[in-house]
CSV table of C-alpha atoms in Angstrom, one decimal:
chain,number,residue,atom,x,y,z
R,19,UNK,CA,-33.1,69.7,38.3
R,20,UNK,CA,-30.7,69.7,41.4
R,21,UNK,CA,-26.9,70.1,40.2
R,22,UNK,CA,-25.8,66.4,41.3
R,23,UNK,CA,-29.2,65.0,39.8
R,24,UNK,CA,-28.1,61.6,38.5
R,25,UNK,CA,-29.3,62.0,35.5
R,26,UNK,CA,-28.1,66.1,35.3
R,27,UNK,CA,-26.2,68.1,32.7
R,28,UNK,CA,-24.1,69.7,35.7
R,29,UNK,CA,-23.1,66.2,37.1
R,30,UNK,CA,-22.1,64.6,34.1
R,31,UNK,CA,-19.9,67.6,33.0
R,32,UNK,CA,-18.3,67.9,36.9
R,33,UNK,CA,-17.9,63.8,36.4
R,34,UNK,CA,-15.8,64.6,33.1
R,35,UNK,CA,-13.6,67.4,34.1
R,36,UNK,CA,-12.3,65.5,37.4
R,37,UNK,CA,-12.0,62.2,35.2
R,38,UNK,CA,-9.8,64.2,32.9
R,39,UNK,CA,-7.9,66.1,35.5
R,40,UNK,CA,-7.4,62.5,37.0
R,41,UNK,CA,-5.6,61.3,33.9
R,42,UNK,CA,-3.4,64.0,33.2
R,43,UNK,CA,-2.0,63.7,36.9
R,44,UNK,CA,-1.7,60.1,36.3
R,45,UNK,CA,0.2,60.8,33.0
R,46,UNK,CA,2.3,63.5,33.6
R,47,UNK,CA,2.6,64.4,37.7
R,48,UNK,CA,3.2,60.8,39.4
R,49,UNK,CA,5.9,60.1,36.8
R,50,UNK,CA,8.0,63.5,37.5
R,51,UNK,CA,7.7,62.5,41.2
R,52,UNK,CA,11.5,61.0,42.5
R,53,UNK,CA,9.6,58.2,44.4
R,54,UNK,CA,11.6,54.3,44.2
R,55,UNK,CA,10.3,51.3,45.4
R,56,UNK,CA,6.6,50.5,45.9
R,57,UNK,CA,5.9,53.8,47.1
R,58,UNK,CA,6.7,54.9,43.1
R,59,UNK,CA,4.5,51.8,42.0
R,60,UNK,CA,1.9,52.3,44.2
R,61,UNK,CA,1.3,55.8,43.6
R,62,UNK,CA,0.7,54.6,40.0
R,63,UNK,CA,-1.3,52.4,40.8
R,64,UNK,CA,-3.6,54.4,42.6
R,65,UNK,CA,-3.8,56.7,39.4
R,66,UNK,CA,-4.5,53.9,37.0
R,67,UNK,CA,-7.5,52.4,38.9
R,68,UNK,CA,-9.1,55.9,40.3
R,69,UNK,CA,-8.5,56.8,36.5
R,70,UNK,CA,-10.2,54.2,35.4
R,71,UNK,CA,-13.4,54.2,38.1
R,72,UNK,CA,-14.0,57.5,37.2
R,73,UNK,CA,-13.8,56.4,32.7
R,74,UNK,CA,-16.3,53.9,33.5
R,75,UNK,CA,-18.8,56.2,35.6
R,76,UNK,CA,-18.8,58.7,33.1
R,77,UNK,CA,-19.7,56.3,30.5
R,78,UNK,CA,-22.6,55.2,32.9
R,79,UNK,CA,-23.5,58.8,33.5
R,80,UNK,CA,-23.7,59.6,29.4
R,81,UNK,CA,-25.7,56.2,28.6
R,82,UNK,CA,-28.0,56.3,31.4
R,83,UNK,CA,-28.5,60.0,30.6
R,84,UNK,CA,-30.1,58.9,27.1
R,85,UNK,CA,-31.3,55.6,28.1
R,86,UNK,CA,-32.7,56.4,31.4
R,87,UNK,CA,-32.1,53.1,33.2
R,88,UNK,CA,-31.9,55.2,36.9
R,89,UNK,CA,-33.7,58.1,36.9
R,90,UNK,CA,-32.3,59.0,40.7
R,91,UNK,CA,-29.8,58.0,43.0
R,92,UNK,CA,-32.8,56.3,45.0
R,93,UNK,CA,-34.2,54.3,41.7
R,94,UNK,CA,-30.5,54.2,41.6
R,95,UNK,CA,-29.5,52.3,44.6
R,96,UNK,CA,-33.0,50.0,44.6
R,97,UNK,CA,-35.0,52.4,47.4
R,98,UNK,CA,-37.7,52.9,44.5
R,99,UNK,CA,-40.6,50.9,44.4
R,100,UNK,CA,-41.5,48.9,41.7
R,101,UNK,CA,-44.8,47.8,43.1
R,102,UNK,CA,-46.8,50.3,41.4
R,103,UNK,CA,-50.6,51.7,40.7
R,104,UNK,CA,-52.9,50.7,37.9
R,105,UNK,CA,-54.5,53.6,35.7
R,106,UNK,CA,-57.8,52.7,33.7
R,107,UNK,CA,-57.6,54.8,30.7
R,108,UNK,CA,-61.0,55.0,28.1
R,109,UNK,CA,-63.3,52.1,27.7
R,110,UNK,CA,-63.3,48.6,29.4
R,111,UNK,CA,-62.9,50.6,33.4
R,112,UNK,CA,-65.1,47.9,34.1
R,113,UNK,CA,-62.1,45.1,33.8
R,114,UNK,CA,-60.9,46.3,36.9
R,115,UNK,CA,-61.6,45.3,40.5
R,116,UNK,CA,-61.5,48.1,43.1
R,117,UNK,CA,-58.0,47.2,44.1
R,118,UNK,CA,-56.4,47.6,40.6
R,119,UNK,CA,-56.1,44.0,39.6
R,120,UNK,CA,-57.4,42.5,36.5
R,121,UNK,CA,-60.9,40.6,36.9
R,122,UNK,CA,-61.1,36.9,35.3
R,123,UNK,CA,-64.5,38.3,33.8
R,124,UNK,CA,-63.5,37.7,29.9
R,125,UNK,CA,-66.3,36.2,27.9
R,126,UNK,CA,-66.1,33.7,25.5
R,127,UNK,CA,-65.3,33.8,22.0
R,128,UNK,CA,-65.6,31.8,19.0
R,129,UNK,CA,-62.9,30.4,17.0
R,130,UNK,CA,-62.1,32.4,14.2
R,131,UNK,CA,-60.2,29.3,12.7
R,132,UNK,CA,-62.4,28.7,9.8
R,133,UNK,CA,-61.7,25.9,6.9
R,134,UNK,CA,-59.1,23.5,7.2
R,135,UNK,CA,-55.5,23.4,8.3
R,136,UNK,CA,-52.8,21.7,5.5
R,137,UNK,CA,-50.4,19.3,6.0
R,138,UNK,CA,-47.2,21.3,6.6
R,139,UNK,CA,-49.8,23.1,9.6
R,140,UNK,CA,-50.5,20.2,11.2
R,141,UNK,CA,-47.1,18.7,10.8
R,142,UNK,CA,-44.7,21.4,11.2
R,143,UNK,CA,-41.8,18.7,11.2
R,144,UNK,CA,-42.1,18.4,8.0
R,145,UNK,CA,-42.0,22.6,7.5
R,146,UNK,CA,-38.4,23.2,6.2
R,147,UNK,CA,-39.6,26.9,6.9
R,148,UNK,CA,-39.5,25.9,10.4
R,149,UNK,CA,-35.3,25.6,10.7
R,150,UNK,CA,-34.2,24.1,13.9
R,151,UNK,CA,-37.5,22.1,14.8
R,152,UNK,CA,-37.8,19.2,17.2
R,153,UNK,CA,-39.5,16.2,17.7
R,154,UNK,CA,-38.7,16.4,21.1
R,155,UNK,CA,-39.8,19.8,23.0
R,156,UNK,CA,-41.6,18.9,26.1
R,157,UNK,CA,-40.9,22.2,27.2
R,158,UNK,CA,-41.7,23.9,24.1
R,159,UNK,CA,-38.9,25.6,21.8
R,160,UNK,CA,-37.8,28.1,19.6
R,161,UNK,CA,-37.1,28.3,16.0
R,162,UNK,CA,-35.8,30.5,13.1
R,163,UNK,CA,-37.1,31.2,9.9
R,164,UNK,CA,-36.1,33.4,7.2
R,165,UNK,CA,-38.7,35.8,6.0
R,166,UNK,CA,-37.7,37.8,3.1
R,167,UNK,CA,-39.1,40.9,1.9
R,168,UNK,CA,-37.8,44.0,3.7
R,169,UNK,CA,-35.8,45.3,1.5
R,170,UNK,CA,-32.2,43.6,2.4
R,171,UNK,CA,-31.0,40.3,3.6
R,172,UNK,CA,-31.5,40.7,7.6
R,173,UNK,CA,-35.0,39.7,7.5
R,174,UNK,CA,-35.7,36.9,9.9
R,175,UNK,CA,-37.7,35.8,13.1
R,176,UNK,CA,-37.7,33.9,16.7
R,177,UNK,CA,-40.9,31.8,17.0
R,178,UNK,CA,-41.5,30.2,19.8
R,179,UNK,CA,-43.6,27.2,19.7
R,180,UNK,CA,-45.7,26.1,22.8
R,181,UNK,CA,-45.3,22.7,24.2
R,182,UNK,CA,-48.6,21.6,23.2
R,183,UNK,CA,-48.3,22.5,19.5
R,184,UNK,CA,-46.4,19.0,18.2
R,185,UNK,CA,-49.4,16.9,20.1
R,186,UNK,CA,-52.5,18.7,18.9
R,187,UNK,CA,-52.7,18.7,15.2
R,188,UNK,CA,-55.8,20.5,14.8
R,189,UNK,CA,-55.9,23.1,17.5
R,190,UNK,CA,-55.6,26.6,16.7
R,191,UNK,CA,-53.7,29.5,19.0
R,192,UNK,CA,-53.5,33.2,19.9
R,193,UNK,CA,-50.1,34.6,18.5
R,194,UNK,CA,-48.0,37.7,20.2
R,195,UNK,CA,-46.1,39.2,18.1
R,196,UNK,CA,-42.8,40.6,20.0
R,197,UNK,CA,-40.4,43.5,19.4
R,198,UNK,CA,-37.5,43.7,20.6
R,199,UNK,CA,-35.5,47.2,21.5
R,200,UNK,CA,-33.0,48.8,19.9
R,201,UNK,CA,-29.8,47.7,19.6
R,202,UNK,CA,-31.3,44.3,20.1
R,203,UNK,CA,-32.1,41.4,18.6
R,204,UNK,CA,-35.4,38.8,19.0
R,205,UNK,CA,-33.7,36.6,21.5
R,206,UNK,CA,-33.7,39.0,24.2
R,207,UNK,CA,-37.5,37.4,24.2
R,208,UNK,CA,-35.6,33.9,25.3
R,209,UNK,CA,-32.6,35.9,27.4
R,210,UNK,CA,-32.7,37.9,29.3
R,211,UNK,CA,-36.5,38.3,29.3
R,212,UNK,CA,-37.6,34.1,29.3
R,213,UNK,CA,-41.0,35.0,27.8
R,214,UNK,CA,-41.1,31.3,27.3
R,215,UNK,CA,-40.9,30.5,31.0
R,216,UNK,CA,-43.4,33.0,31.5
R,217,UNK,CA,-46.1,32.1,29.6
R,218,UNK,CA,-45.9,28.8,30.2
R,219,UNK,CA,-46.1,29.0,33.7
R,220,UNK,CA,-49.6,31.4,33.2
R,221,UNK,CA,-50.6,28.7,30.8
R,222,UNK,CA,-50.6,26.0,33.9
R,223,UNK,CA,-51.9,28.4,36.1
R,224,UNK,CA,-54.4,28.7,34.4
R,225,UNK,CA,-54.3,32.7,33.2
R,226,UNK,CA,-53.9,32.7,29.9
R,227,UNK,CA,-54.4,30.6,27.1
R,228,UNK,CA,-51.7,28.6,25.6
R,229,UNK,CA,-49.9,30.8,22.3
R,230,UNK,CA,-47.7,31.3,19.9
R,231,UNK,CA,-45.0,34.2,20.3
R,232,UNK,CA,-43.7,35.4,17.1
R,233,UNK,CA,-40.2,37.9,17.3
R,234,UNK,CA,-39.5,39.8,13.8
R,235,UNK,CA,-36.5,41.0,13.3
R,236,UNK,CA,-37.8,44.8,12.4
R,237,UNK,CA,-34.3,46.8,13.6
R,238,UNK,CA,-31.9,44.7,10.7
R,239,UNK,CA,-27.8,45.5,11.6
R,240,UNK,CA,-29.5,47.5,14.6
R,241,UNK,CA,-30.5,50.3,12.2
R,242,UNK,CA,-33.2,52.6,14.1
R,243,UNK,CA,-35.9,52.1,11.9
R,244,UNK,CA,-38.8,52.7,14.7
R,245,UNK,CA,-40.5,50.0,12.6
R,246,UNK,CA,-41.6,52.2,9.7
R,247,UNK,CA,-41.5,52.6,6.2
R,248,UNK,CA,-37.9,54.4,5.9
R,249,UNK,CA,-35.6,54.6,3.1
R,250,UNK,CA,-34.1,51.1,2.2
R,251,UNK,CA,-36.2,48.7,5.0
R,252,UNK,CA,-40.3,49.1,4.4
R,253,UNK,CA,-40.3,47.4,7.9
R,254,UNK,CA,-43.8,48.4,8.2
R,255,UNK,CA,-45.1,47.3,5.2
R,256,UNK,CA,-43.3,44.0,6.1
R,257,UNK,CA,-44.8,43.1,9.3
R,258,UNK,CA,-48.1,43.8,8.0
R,259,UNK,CA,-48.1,42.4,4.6
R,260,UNK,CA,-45.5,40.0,4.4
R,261,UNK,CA,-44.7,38.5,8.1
R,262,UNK,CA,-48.4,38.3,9.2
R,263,UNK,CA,-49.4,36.4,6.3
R,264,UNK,CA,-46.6,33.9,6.7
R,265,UNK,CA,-47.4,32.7,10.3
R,266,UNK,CA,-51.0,32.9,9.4
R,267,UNK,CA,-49.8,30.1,6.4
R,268,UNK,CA,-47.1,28.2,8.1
R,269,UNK,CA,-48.6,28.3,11.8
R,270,UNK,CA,-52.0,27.2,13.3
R,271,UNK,CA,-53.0,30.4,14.1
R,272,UNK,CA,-56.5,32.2,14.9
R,273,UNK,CA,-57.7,34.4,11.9
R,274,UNK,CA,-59.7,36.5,14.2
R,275,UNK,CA,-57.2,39.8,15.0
R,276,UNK,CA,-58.4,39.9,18.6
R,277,UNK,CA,-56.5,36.5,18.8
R,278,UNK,CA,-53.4,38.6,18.1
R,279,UNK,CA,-51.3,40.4,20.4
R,280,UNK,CA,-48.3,42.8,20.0
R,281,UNK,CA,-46.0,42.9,22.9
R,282,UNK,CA,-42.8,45.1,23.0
R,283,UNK,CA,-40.1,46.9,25.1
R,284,UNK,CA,-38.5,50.3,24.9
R,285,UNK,CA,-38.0,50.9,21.0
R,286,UNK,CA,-40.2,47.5,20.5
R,287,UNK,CA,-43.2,49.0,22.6
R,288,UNK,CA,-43.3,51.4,20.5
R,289,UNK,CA,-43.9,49.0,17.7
R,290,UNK,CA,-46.5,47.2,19.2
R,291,UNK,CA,-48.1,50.2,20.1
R,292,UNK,CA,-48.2,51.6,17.0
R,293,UNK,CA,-48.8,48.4,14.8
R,294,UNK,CA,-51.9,48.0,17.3
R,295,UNK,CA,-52.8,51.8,16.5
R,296,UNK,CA,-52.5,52.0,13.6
R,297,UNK,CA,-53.6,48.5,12.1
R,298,UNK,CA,-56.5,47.6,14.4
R,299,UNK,CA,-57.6,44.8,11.4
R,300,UNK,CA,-54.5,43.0,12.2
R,301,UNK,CA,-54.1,43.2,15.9
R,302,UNK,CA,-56.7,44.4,18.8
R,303,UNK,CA,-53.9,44.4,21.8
R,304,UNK,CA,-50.8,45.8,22.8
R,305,UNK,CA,-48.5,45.3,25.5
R,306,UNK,CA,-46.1,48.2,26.5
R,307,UNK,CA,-42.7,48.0,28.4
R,308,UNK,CA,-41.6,51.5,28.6
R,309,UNK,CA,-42.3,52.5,25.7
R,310,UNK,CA,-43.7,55.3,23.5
R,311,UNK,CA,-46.3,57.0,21.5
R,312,UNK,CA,-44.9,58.8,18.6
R,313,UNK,CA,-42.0,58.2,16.6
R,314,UNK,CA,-38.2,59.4,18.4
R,315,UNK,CA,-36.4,60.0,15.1
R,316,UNK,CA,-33.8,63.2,15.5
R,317,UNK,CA,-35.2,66.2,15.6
R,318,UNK,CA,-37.4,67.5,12.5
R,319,UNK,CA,-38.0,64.2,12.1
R,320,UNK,CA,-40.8,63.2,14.4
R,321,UNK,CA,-43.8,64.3,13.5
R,322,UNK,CA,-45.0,62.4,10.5
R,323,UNK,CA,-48.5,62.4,9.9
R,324,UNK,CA,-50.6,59.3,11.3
R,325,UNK,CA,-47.6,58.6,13.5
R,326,UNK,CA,-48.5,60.6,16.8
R,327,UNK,CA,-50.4,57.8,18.6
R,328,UNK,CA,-52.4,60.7,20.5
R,329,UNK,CA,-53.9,62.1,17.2
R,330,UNK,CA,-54.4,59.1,16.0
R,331,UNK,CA,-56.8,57.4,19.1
R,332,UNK,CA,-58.2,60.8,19.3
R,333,UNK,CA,-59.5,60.8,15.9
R,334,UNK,CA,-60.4,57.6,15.0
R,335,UNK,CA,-60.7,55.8,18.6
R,336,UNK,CA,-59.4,52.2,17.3
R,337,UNK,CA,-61.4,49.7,19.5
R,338,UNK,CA,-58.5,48.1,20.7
R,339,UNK,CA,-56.5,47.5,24.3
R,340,UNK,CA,-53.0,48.7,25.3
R,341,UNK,CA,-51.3,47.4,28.5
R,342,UNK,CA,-48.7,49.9,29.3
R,343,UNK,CA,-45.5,49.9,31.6
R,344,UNK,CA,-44.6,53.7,32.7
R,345,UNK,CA,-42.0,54.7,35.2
R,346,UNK,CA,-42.2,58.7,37.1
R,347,UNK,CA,-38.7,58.9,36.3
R,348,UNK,CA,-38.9,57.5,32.4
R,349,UNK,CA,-37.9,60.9,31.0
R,350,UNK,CA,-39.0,61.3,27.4
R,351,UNK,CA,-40.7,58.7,27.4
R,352,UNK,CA,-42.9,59.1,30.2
R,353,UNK,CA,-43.5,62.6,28.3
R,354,UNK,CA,-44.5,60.9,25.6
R,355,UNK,CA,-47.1,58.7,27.8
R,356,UNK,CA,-48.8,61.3,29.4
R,357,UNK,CA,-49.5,62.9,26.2
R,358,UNK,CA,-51.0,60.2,25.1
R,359,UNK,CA,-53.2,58.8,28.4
R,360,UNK,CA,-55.2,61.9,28.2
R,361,UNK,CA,-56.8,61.5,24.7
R,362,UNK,CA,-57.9,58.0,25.0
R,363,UNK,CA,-61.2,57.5,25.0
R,364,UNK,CA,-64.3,54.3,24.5
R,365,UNK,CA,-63.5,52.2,22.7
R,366,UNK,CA,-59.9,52.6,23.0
R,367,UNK,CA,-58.8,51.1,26.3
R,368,UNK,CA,-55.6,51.9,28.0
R,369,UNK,CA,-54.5,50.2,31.4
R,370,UNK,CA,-50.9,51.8,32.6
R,371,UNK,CA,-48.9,50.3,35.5
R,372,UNK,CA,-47.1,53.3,36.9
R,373,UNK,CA,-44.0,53.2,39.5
R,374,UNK,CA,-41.6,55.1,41.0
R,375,UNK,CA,-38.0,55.6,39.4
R,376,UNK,CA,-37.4,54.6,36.1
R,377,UNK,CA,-39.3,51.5,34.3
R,378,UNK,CA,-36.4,51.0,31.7
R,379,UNK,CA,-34.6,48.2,32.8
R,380,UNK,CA,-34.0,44.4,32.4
R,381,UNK,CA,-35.6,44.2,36.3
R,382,UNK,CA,-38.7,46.5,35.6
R,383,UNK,CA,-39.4,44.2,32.4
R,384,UNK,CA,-39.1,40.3,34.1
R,385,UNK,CA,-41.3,41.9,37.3
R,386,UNK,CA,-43.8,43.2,34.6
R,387,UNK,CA,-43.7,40.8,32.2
R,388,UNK,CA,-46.1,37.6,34.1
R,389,UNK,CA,-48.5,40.8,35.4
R,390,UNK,CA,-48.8,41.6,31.4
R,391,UNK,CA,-49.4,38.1,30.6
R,392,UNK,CA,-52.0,37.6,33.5
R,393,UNK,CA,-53.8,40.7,32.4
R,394,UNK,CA,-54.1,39.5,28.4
R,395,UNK,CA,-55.4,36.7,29.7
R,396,UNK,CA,-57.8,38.2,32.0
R,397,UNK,CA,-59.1,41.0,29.4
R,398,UNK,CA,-58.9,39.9,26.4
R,399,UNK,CA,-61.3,36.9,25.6
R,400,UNK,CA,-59.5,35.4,23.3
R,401,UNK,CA,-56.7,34.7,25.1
R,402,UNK,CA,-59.2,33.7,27.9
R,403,UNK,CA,-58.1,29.7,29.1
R,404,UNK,CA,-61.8,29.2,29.4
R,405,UNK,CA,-63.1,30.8,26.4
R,406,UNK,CA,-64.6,28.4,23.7
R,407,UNK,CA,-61.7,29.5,21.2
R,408,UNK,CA,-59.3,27.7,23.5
R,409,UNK,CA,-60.0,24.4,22.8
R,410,UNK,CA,-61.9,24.7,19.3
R,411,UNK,CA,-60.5,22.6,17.2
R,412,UNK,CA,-60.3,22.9,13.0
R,413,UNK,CA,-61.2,20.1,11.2
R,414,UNK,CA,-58.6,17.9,10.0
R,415,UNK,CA,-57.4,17.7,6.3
R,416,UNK,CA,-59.1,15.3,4.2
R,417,UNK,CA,-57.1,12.6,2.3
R,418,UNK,CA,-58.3,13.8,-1.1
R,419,UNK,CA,-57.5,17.5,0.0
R,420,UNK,CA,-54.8,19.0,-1.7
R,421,UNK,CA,-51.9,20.1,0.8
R,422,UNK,CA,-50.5,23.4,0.2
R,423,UNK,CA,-46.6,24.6,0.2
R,424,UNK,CA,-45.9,26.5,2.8
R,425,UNK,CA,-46.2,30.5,1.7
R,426,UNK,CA,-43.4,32.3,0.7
R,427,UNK,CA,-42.7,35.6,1.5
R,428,UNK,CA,-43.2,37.6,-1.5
R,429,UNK,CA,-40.2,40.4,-2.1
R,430,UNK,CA,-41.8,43.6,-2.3
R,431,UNK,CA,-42.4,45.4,-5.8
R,432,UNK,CA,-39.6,48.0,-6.2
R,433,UNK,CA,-41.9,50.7,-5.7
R,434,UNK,CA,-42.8,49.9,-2.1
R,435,UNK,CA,-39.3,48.9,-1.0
R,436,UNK,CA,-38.5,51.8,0.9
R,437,UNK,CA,-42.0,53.5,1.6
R,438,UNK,CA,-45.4,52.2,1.8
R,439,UNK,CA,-47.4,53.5,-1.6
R,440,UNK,CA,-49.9,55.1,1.0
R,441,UNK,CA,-47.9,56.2,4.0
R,442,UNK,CA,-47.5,59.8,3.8
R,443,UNK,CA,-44.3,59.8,5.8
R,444,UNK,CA,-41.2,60.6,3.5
R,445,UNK,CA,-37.9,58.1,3.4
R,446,UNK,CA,-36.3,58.7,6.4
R,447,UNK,CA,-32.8,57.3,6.6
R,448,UNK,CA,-32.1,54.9,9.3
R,449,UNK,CA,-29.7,56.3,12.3
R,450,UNK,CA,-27.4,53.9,14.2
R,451,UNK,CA,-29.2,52.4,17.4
R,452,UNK,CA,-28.4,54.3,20.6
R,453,UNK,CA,-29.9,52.2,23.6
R,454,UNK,CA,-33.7,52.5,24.4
C-alpha cells in the first residue's frame, strides 16, 4: 500500500502527528507571541480553524479506515465508476443476456396462498398490531409494530404497505424482508434509501411485482449482534420463529418461500445473506449491498460453525439466489466476497455487480438499489408482474367462518433466549456498533 494511500496506516498516523503539532502551536506558541491588534487575533484565528480542518480529517481518515466509504483518493473525489460488470456465479447463467443484464424470461408460478385470509388480513384497519395505519395512503405507507420475543424490549419493525394493499382484500404478495446496517435503525429503508419510491416505480414499470417490505429491528440499542443467536438477544431464532410467523398471520402474504426475499446493506447484507443460507425453507433470495459472507465478530470470534457462507453453499448447495453488490476497493469485505464467489455452485445462484472504488456508501446503495429490484423481478418468478401468482387471489372469508386474532409473538422459553437449542455457536456478547 503507497504511504499516502487514503485508506493507509502511514497517512492516518502523518495526519495525527501534524493535527497535534497544530494544536500545541495554537495553544502555547501564538499566545507567547507580542502581536496587538488583528494581527494577534488573526494569527489565532488561523490556528483555531487549521486546528480544527485537520481534527475533523482525522476523524474521516480513522472511520473511513474501518468503514471503507473511499477506498482511494479517485473513489474519493467521484473519478471511480460506479457503472460496473455483472458476474454469473453457479446455476441460473442462463438468466443473463450477453450484455450482463437480467432477461424478463421468469416463468410463472402458482400461488402458494392456500385457504382463506381472516378478517384482521383483509382489513388491516382494524389490526391494532398495525400502529400508525391509514385509510388514506394512495402512495402506500409505513407502519410500526411491536414484535416481542428477542430477549429484551427493543423488538420492533418498519412495514411498508404497498398502495394497493387497502383496495384488494383478497390478494396475496411477495414480502422482502430488509436489514438495516449497523449503527442503524429500519428507517434508513424510508431515508435515506426510499425503498418505497423505488419499488413502486418498478411496480408501474412493470418490473417487478407489487410487495410487501418488512424491516426488523435485529441490531436493538445498536448492539452488534450480526443477527445471531448471541448472549441476551436470540435475534436469529427471532426472525425465523417469531417475526416470520407474525407477518405470515397479520399480513396477506405468499406461503410459498420463493415469494420471500431478504434484502440488506453492509452489516444487514450480511443478514440476508445468511438468513437466505442458511434457512432456504424460509427464504429462496437475497439481495446484497456490500455486504458479507461470514460473521465479523472481533477476532477469535468469527468462525462459528455453519456461519462461513462459503462452507455452507459448498456443502449443502441451498437452491437459492443471491444478488450481490461488491466494490474493488471494499476491503474486508470484498475479501470476504471473493471467498465466497468461488464455491458456489448449481443450484446455488450468485449474480455480483462489481465496480471500481468502494461500494459502501449511501450513493453506491440508491444507484443499486432499482437495478436489485429490476433483477428480483426479472429472476425470480414469483416476484415476476406477469406470473400467475401476481394476481391470484385467496378466497374471501365466509360469514360463518370464524375470524382469528391477530398472532402474537410468543416470548421465547428461557432456555432459547440467548442461543438457539441447536445452533452450535456459543453466546457471544454483543460489541458496540462501529459503522459498516
Amino acid at each position: 500500500m503507497a504511504f499516502f494511500a487514503l485508506t493507509s496506516t502511514s497517512l492516518l498516523w502523518t495526519a495525527i502527528a501534524v493535527t497535534t503539532a497544530c494544536f500545541l502551536w495554537t495553544i502555547f506558541w501564538v499566545p507567547q507571541r507580542r502581536w496587538r491588534g488583528s494581527r494577534a487575533y488573526a494569527q489565532q484565528a488561523l490556528g483555531v480553524t487549521i486546528s480544527a480542518l485537520l481534527f475533523f480529517s482525522t476523524a474521516f481518515l480513522v472511520f473511513n479506515r474501518f468503514s471503507i466509504w473511499y477506498s482511494d483518493w479517485q473513489d474519493l473525489f467521484g473519478y471511480a465508476s460506479n457503472h460496473g460488470k455483472t458476474t454469473q456465479y453457479g446455476g441460473n447463467g442462463e438468466a443473463l443476456a450477453a450484455g450482463g443484464s437480467p432477461t424478463a424470461t421468469a416463468s410463472p408460478s402458482a400461488s402458494s396462498s392456500s385457504g382463506t385470509f381472516s378478517e384482521l388480513q383483509r382489513n388491516p384497519l382494524k389490526n391494532s398490531a398495525l400502529e400508525g395505519i391509514s385509510a388514506t395512503a394512495p402512495n402506500g405507507q409505513w407502519v410500526t409494530s411491536h414484535i416481542p420475543g428477542q430477549g429484551n424490549n427493543d423488538a420492533w419493525a418498519r412495514i411498508w404497505l404497498p398502495p394497493s394493499y387497502l383496495s384488494n382484500p383478497n390478494k396475496a404478495y411477495t414480502v422482502i424482508v430488509a436489514f438495516p446496517g449497523v449503527p442503524g435503525s429500519p428507517k434508513g429503508y424510508e431515508q435515506p434509501l426510499h425503498t418505497d419510491t423505488d419499488l413502486i416505480q418498478a411496480v408501474t414499470s412493470r418490473k417487478i411485482r407489487d410487495s410487501i417490505v418488512v424491516s426488523p429491528n435485529v441490531f436493538p440499542h445498536d448492539a452488534d449482534t450480526e443477527c445471531m443467536d448471541v448472549q441476551g438477544m436470540a435475534i436469529e431464532t427471532w426472525v425465523t420463529k417469531t417475526v416470520v410467523p407474525w407477518v405470515k398471520a397479520n399480513l396477506r402474504t405468499e406461503r410459498n418461500p420463493e415469494a420471500w426475499a431478504t434484502y440488506g446493506y453492509s452489516a444487514g447484507a450480511w443478514c440476508a445473506n445468511m438468513f437466505t443460507v442458511r434457512h432456504p425453507d424460509l427464504f429462496r433470495t437475497s439481495i446484497s449491498m456490500s455486504g458479507y459472507y461470514k460473521p465479523l465478530f472481533p477476532s477469535g470470534e468469527s468462525n462459528q460453525a455453519g456461519y462461513t457462507l462459503a462452507d455452507e453453499v459448498q456443502r449443502n448447495r441451498p437452491p437459492v439466489r443471491i444478488w450481490n453488490l461488491s466494490g474493488t476497493g471494499d476491503g474486508k469485505f470484498r475479501q470476504s466476497f471473493d471467498a465466497f464467489a468461488p464455491k458456489v455452485s448449481s443450484p446455488t445462484s450468485l449474480t455480483s455487480l462489481d465496480v471500481q472504488g468502494s461500494s459502501h456508501k449511501w450513493d453506491a446503495w440508491l444507484t443499486a438499489q432499482p437495478k436489485a429490484l429490476e433483477w428480483l423481478g426479472s429472476n425470480v418468478p414469483s416476484f415476476n408482474p406477469r406470473s400467475a401468482a401476481a394476481t391470484a387471489k385467496a378466497p374471501a372469508v365466509q360469514a360463518s367462518t370464524p375470524t382469528p386474532s391477530p398472532l402474537p409473538a410468543q416470548p421465547m422459553p428461557p432456555g432459547i433466549v440467548g442461543i438457539h437449542p441447536k445452533s452450535k455457536v456459543p453466546p457471544v456478547t454483543p460489541r458496540p456498533a462501529a459503522a459498516r
